[in-house]
CSV table of C-alpha atoms in Angstrom, one decimal:
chain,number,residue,atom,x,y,z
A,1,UNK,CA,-5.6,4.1,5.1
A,2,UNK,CA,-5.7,2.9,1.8
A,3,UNK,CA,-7.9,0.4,0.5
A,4,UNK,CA,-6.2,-2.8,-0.1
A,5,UNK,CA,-6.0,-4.6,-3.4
A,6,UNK,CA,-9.2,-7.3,-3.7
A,7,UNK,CA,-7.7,-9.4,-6.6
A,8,UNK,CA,-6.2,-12.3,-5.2
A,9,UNK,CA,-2.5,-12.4,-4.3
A,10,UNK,CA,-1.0,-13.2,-7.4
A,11,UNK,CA,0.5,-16.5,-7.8
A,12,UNK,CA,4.6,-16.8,-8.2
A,13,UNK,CA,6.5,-18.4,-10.9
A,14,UNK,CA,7.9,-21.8,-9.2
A,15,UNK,CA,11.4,-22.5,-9.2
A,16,UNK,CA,12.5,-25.3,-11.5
A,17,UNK,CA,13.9,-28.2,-9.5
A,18,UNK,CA,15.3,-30.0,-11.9
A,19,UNK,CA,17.2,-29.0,-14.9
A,20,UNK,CA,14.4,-31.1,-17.2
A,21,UNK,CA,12.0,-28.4,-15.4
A,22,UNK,CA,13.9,-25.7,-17.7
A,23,UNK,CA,12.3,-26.6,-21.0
A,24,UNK,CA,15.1,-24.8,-23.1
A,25,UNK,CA,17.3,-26.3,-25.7
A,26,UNK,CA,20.3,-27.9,-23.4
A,27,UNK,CA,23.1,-26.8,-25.9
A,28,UNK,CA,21.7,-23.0,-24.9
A,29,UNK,CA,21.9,-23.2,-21.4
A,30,UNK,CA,25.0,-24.7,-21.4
A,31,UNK,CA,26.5,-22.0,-23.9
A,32,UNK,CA,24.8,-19.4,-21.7
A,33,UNK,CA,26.9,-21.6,-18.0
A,34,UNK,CA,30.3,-21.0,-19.9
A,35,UNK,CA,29.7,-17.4,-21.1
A,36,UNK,CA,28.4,-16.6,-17.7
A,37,UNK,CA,31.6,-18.1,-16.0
A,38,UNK,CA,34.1,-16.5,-18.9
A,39,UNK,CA,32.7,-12.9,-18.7
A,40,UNK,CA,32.1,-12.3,-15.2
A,41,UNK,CA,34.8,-14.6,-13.9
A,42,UNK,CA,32.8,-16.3,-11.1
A,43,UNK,CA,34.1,-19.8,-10.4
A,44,UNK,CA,32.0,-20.8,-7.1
A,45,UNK,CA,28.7,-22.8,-7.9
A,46,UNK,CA,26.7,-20.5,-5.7
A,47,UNK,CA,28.3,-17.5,-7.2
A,48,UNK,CA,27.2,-19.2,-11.0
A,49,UNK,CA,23.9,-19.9,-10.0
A,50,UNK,CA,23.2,-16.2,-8.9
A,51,UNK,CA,24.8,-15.1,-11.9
A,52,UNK,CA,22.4,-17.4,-14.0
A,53,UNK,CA,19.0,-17.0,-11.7
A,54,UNK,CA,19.4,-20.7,-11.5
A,55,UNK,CA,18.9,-22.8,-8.0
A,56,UNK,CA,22.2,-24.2,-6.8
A,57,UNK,CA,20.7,-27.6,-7.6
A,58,UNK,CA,19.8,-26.8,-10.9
A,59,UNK,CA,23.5,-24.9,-11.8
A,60,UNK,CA,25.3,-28.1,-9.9
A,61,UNK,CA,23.6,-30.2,-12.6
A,62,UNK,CA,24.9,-28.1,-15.8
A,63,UNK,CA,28.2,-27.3,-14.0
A,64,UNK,CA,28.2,-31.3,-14.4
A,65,UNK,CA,27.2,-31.7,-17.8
A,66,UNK,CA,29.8,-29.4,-18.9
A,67,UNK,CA,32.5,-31.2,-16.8
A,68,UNK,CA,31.7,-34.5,-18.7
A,69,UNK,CA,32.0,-32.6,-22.0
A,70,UNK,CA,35.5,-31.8,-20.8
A,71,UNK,CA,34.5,-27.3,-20.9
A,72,UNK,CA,34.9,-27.6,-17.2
A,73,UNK,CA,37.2,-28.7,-14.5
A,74,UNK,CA,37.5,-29.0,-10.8
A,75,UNK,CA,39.9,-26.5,-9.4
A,76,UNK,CA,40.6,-29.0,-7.0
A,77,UNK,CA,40.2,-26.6,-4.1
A,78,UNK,CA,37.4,-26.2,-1.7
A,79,UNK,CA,37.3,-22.4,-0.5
A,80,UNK,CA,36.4,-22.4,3.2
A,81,UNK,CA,35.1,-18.5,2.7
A,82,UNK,CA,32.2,-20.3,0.6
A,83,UNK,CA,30.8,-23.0,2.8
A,84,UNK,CA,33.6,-25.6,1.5
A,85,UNK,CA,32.3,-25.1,-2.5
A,86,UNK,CA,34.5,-26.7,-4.5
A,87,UNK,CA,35.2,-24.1,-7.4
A,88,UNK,CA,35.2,-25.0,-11.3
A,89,UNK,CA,36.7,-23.1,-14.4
A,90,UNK,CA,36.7,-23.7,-17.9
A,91,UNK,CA,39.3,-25.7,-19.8
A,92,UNK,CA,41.1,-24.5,-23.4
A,93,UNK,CA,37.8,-26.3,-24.8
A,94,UNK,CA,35.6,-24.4,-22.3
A,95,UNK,CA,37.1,-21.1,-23.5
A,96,UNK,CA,36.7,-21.9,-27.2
A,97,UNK,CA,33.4,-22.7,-26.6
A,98,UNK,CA,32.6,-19.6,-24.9
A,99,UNK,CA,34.1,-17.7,-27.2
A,100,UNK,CA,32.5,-19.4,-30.3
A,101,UNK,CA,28.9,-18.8,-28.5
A,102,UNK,CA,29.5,-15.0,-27.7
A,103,UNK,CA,30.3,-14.8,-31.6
A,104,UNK,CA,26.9,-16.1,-32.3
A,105,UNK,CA,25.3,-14.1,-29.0
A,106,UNK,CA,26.8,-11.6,-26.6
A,107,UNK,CA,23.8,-13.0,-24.4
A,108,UNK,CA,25.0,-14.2,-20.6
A,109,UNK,CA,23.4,-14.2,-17.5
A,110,UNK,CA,20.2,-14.6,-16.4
A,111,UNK,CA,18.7,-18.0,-17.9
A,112,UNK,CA,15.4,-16.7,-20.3
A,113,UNK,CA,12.0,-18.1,-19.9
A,114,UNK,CA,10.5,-20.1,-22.4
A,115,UNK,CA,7.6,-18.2,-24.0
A,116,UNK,CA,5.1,-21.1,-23.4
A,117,UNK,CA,6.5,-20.6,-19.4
A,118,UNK,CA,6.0,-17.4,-19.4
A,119,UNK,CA,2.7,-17.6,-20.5
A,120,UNK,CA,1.5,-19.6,-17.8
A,121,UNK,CA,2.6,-17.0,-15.5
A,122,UNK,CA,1.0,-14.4,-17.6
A,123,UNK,CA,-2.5,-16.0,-16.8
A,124,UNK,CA,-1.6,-15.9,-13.0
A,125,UNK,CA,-1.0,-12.1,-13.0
A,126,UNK,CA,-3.8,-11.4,-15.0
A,127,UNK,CA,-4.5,-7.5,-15.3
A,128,UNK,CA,-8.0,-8.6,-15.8
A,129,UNK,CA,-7.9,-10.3,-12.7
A,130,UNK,CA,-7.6,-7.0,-10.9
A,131,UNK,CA,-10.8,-5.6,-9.3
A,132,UNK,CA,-10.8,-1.6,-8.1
A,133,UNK,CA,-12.6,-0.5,-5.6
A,134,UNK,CA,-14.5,3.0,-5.5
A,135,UNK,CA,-12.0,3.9,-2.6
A,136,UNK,CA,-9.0,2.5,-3.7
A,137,UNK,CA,-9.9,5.0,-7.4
A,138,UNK,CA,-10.9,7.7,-4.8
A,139,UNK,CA,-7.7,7.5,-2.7
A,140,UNK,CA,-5.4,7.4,-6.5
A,141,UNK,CA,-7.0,10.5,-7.5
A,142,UNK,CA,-6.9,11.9,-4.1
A,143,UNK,CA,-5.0,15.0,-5.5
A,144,UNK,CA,-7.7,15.8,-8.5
A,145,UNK,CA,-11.3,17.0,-8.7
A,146,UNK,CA,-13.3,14.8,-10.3
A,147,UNK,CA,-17.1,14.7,-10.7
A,148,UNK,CA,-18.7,11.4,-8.9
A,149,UNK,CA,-19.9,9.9,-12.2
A,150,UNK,CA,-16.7,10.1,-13.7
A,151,UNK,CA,-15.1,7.8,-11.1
A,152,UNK,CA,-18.4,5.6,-11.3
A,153,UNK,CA,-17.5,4.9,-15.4
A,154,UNK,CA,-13.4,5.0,-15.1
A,155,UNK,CA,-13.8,2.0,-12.1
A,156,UNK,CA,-15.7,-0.7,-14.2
A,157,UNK,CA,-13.5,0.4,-17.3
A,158,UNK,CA,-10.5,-0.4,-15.2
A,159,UNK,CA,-11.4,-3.1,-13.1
A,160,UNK,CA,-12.3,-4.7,-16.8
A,161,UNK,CA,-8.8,-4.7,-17.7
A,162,UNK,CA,-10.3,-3.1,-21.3
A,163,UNK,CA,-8.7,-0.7,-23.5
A,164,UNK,CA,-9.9,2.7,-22.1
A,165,UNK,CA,-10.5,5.8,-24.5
A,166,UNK,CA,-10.3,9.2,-22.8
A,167,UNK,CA,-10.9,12.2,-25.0
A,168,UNK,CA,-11.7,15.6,-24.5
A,169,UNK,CA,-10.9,19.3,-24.7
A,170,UNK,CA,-7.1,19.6,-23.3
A,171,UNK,CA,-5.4,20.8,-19.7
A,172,UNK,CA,-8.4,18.9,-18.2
A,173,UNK,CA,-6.6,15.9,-16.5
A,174,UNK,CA,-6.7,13.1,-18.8
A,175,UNK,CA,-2.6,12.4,-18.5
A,176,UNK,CA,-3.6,12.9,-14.3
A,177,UNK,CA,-5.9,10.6,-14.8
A,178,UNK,CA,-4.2,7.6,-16.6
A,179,UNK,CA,-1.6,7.8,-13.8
A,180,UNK,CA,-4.0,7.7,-11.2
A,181,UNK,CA,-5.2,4.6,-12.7
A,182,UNK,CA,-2.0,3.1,-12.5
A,183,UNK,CA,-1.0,3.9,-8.8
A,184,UNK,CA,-4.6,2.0,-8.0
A,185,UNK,CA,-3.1,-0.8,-8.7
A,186,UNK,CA,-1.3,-1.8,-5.3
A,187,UNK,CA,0.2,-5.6,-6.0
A,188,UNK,CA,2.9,-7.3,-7.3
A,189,UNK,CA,3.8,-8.7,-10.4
A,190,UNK,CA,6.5,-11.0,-11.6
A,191,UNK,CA,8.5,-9.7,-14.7
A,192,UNK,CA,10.9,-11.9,-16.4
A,193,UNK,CA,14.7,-11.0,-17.0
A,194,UNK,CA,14.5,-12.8,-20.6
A,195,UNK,CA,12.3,-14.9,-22.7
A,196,UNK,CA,13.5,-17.4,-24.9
A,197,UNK,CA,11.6,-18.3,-28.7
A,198,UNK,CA,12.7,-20.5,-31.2
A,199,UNK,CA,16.5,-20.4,-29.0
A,200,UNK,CA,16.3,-16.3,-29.9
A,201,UNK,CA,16.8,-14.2,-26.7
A,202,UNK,CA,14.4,-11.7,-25.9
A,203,UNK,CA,15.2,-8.9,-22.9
A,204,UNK,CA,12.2,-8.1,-21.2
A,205,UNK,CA,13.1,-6.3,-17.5
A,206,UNK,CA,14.2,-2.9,-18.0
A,207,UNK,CA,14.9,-0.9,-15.1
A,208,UNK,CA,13.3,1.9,-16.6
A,209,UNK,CA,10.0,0.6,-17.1
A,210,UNK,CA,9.9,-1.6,-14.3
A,211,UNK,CA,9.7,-0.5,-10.4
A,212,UNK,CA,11.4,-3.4,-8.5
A,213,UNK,CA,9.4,-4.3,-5.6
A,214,UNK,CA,12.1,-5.1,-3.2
A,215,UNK,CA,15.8,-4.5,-2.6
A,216,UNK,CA,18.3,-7.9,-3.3
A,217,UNK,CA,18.4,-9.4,-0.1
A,218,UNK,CA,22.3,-11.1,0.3
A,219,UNK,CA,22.2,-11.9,4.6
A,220,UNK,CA,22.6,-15.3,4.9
A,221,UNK,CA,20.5,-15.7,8.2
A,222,UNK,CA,17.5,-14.0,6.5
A,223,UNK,CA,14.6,-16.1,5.7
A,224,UNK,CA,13.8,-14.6,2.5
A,225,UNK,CA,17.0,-15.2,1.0
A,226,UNK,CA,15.8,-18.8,-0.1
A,227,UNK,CA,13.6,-17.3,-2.5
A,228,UNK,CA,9.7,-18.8,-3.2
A,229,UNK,CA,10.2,-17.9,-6.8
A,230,UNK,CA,11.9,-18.2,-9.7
A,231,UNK,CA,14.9,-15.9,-9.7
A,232,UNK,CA,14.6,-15.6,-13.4
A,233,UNK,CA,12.0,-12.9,-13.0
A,234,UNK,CA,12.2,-9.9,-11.2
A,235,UNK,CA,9.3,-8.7,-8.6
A,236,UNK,CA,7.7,-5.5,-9.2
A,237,UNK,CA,5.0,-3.3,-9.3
A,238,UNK,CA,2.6,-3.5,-12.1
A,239,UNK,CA,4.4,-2.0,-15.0
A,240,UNK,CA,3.2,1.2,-16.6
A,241,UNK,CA,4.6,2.4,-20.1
A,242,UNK,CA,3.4,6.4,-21.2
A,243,UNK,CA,4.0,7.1,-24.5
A,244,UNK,CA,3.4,10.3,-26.7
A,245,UNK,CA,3.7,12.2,-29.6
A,246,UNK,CA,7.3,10.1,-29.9
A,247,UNK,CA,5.2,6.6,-30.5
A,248,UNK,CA,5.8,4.8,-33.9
A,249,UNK,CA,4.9,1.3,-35.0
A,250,UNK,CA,8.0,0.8,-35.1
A,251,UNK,CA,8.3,0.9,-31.4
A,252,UNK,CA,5.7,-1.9,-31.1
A,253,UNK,CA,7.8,-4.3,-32.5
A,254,UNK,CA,10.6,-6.1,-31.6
A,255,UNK,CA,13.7,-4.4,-31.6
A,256,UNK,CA,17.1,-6.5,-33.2
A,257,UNK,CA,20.8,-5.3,-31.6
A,258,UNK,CA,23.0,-6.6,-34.2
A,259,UNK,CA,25.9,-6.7,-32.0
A,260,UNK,CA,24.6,-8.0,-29.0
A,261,UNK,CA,22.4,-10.4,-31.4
A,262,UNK,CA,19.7,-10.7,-29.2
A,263,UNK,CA,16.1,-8.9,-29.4
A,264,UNK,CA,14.7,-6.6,-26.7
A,265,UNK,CA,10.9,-6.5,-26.5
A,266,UNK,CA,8.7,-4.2,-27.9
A,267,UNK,CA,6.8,-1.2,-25.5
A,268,UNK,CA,3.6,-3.8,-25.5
A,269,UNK,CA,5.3,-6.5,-24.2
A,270,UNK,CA,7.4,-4.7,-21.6
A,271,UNK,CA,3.8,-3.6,-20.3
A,272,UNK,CA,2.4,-6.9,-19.6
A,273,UNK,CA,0.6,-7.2,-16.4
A,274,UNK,CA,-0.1,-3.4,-16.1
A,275,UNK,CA,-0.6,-0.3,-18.2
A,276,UNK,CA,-0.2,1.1,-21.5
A,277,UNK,CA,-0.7,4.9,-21.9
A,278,UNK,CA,-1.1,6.2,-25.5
A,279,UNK,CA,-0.8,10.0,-24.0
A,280,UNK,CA,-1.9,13.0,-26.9
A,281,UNK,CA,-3.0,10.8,-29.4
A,282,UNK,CA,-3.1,12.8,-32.9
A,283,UNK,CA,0.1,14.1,-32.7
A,284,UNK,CA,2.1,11.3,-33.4
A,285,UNK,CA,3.5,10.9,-37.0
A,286,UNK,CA,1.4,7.8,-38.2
A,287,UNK,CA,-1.6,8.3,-38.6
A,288,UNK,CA,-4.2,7.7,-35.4
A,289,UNK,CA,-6.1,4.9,-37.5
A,290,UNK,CA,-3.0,3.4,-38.4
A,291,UNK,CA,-1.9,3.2,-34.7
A,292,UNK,CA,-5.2,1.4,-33.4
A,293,UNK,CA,-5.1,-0.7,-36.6
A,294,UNK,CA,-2.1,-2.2,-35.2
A,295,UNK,CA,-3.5,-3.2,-31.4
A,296,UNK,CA,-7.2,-4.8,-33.1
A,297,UNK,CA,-6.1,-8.3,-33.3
A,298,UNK,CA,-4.4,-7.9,-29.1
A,299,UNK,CA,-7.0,-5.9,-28.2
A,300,UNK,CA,-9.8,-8.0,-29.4
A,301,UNK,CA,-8.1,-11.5,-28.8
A,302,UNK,CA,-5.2,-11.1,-25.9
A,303,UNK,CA,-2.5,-12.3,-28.0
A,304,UNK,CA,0.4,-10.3,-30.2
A,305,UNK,CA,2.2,-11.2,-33.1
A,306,UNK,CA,6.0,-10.4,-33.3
A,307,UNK,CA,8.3,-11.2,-36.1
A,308,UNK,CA,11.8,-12.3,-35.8
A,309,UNK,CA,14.5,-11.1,-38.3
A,310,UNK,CA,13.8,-14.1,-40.2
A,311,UNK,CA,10.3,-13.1,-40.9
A,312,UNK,CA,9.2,-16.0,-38.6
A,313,UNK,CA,6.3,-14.9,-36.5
A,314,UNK,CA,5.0,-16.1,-33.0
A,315,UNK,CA,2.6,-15.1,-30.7
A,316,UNK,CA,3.2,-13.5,-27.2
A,317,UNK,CA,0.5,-12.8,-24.7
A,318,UNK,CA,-1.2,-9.8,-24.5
A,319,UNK,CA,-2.1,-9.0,-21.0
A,320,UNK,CA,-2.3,-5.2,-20.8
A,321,UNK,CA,-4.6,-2.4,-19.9
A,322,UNK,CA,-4.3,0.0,-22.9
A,323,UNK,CA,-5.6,3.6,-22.3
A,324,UNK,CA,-5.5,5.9,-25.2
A,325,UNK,CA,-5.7,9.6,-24.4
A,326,UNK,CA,-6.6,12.4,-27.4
A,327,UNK,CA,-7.6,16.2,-27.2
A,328,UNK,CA,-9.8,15.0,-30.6
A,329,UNK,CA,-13.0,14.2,-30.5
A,330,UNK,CA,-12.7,10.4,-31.6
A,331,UNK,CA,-15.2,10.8,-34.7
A,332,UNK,CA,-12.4,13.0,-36.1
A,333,UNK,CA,-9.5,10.2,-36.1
A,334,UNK,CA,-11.0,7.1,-36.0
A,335,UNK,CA,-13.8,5.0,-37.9
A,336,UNK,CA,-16.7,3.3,-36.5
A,337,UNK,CA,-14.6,-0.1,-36.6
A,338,UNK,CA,-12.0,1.3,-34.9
A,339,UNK,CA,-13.9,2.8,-32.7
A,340,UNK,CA,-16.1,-0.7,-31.7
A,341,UNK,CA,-12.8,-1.9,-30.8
A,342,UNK,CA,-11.9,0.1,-27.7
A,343,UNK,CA,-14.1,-1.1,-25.4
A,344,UNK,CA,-14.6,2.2,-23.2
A,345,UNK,CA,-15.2,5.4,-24.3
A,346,UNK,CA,-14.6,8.4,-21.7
A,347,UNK,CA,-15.5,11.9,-22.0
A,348,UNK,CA,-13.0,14.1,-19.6
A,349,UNK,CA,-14.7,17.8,-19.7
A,350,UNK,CA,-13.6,20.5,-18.1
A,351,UNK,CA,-15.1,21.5,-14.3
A,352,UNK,CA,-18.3,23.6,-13.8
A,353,UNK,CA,-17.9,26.9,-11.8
A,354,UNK,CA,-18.0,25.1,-8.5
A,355,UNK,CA,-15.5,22.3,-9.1
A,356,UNK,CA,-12.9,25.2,-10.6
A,357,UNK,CA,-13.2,27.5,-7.2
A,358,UNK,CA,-12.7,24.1,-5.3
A,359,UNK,CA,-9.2,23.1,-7.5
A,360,UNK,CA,-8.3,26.9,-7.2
A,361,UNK,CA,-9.2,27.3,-3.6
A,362,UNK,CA,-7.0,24.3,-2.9
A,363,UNK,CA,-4.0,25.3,-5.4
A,364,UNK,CA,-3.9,28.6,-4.0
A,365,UNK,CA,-3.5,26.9,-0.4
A,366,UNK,CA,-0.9,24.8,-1.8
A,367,UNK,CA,1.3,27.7,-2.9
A,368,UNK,CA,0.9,30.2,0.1
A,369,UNK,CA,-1.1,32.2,-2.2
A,370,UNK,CA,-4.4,34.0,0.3
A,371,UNK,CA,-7.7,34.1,-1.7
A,372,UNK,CA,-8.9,37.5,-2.5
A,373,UNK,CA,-12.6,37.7,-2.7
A,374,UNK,CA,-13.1,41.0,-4.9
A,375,UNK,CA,-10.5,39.3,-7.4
A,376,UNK,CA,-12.2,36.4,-7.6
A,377,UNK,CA,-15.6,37.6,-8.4
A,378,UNK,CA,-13.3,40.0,-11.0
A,379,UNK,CA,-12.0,36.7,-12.3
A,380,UNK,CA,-15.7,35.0,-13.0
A,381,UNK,CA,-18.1,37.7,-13.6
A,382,UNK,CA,-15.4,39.6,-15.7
A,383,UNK,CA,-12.9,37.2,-17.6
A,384,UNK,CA,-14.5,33.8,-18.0
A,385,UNK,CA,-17.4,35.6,-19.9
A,386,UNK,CA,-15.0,36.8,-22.8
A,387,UNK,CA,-14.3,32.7,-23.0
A,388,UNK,CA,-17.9,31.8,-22.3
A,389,UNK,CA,-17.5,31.0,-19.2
A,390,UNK,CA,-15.4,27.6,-20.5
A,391,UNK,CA,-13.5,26.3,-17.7
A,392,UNK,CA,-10.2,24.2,-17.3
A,393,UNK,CA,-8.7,22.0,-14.9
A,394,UNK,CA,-5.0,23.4,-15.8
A,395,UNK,CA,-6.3,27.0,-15.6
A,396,UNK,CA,-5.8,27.7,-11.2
A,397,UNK,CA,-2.3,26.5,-11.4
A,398,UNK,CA,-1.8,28.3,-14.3
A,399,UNK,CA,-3.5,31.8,-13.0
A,400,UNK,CA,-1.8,31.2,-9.4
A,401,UNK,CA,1.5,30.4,-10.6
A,402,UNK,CA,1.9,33.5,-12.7
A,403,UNK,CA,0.9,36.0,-10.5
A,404,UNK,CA,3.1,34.5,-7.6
A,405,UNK,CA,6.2,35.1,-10.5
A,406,UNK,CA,4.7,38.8,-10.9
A,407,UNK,CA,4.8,39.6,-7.1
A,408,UNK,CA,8.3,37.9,-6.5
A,409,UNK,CA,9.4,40.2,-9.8
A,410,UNK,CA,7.9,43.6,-7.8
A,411,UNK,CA,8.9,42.5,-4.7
A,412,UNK,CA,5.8,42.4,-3.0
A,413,UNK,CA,3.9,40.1,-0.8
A,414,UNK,CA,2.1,37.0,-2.2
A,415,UNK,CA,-1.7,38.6,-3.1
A,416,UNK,CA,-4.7,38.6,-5.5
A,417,UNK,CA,-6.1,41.8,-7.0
A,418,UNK,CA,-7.8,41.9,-10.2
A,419,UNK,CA,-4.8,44.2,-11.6
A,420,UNK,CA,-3.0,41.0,-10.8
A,421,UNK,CA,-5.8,38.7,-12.6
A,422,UNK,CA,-5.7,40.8,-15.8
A,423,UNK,CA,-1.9,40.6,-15.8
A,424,UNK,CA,-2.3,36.2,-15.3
A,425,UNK,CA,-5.3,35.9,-17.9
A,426,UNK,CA,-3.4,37.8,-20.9
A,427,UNK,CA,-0.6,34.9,-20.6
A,428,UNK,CA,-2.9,32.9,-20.5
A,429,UNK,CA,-4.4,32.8,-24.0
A,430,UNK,CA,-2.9,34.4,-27.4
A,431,UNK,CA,-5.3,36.6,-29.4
A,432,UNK,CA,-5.7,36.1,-32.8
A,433,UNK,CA,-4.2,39.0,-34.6
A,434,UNK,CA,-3.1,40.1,-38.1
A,435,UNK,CA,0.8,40.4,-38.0
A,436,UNK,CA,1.9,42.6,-40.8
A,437,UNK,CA,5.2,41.1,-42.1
């Protein structure tokens, strides 16, 4: 059994009742009705308010608006198939206006959030809300060997909701690690389909970042299909983004689509609520310092600052558990300042002798691969000394793996000998050698 989350049940976004609940400019949400209606040709009022996320209520009270503007009219037919709806399409006017709106945004669907909304449920899905247990860590990392004290220091780092620093030398578990973190987290978090600024549109659910919780539920008789929440956000696990060497500052900002002329939010943003991994820090092409330069004012005061294309810039919460992974040792990258910001510091070593037989004991059970006792004392007493005796986490899967591909090339039984171990270590490492060109 797992341990269960101890934060407390996070709190759902309420449904707006009334269309005054919406807080978003009325001439937008009516643009956004008529583009909904003229691009996915739905005519029904519960059909439009599922295409807008809207309670029927709610869509009944724009469908209205825009019938006393004259962009909508009765069909003049109820359709028994819908619970006797009466069905509505746009006029000439309607269609012009539709038109006219998709010229200035390709945006339909979903009705956004206003950033100041979406704030508020920011603060009620706090990541720093979250409190790990030893357990629930233990159970994450069920699948690694990891010293006691090093689960001790990750827990309160996490728990903290803090930016994490893990360094170290490499093929020791820190990318295991940051994903282990992640799947501690067991609740729920409510992502929104779109936020709204300054009437810009900004996409925030992306179905590959986010993990929806549940399935759509469409039978009538179910009790959940009256939904508690508001159907403008989506339900899901807490997010996590990984990034790499592939990470730019360009991908923490947010990104304009010219056609579509609507914004899609930055990496950062798209995290909110859960994790952002900075995996093999160093490698990327801008400069490590440059990179944490750019998180000191969210890391140090929870907020973000984007920049439309006008150059206008607003703040967005920043609500997200950064962890920074790097095989440099963080006096080599980053200065003092820098390094005050990041509020944990994590060394991630590699296993003494007794951890490394346990991980290689337990890999070579995993493969079908039977332990060979003259191999492995071949193995420590006669290869790890020519390394001084510097162990690895990656090294057992590594050693196992290729001598399993040597005896299915000779067609001979899965075994260990220390022919077999010299054959594993010299793929292992690459000696340094003068080529002669």
């Amino acid at each position: 059994m797992h341990a269960q989350t101890v934060a407390p049940t996070v709190i759902a976004p309420p449904a707006p009742k009334r269309l005054e609940d919406m807080r978003l400019p009325i001439v937008m949400m009516r643009d956004i009705l008529l583009k909904t209606m003229f691009r996915k040709n739905v005519d029904m009022v519960s059909d439009v308010a599922h295409a807008v996320c809207l309670p029927t209520a709610v869509t009944q009270e724009l469908i209205d608006m825009a019938r006393e503007q004259r962009l909508l009219e009765a069909t003049g037919t109820l359709n028994a198939n819908s619970g006797n709806e009466m069905g509505y399409q746009l006029t000439d006017a309607g269609k012009a206006r539709a038109l006219d709106a998709l010229a200035q945004s390709e945006y339909f669907g979903a009705m956004p959030v206003p950033l100041p909304v979406y704030s508020e449920q920011i603060k009620r899905q706090s990541i720093r809300d979250i409190q790990i247990s030893r357990q629930q860590l233990t159970d994450a990392m069920g699948h690694l060997v990891l010293p006691d004290s090093l689960l001790g220091t990750l827990g309160p780092a996490v728990s903290a909701g803090r930016s994490i620093l893990m360094y170290g030398p490499p093929g020791n578990g820190k990318s295991s690690i940051s994903n282990g973190i992640r799947d501690a987290m067991g609740d729920k978090v409510y992502v929104p389909r779109a936020i709204e600024y300054a009437g810009q549109v900004i996409t925030v659910y992306d179905p590959i970042v986010h993990s929806k919780a549940e399935a759509e539920i469409d039978d009538p008789n179910s009790l959940r299909r009256k939904r508690g929440f508001d159907r403008r956000y989506v339900r899901c696990d807490r997010p996590t983004v990984i990034t790499g060497g592939e990470l730019t500052l360009d991908m923490l900002d947010l990104v304009y689509n010219p056609t579509a002329r609507t914004y899609q939010a930055p990496l950062q943003l798209k995290a909110a609520g859960g994790i952002f991994i900075v995996d093999d820090l160093g490698r990327q092409q801008e400069p490590p310092q440059a990179l944490i330069n750019r998180w000191i004012v969210p890391l140090e005061e929870n907020r973000d600052i984007l920049a439309l294309q006008s150059g206008e810039k607003f703040e967005t919460p920043f609500d997200t558990l950064v962890v920074f992974s790097t095989n440099f040792h963080p006096n080599e990258i980053f200065d003092q300042a820098a390094l005050r910001r990041i509020f944990y510091k994590i060394k991630i070593d590699g296993p003494d002798q007794k951890n490394f037989l346990k991980i290689f004991s337990l890999v070579a059970r995993k493969k079908g691969m039977p332990l060979d006792e003259p191999a492995l004392v071949h193995l420590l007493k006669r290869k790890y000394p020519e390394i001084d005796n510097v162990y690895a986490n990656y090294q057992p899967v590594f050693l196992i793996d290729q001598m399993i591909a040597i005896c299915e090339f000779e067609g001979i039984p899965l075994q260990m000998t220390p022919d077999l171990i010299d054959r594993a270590w010299e793929n292992m490492f690459v000696k340094d050698e003068l080529i002669v060109k």
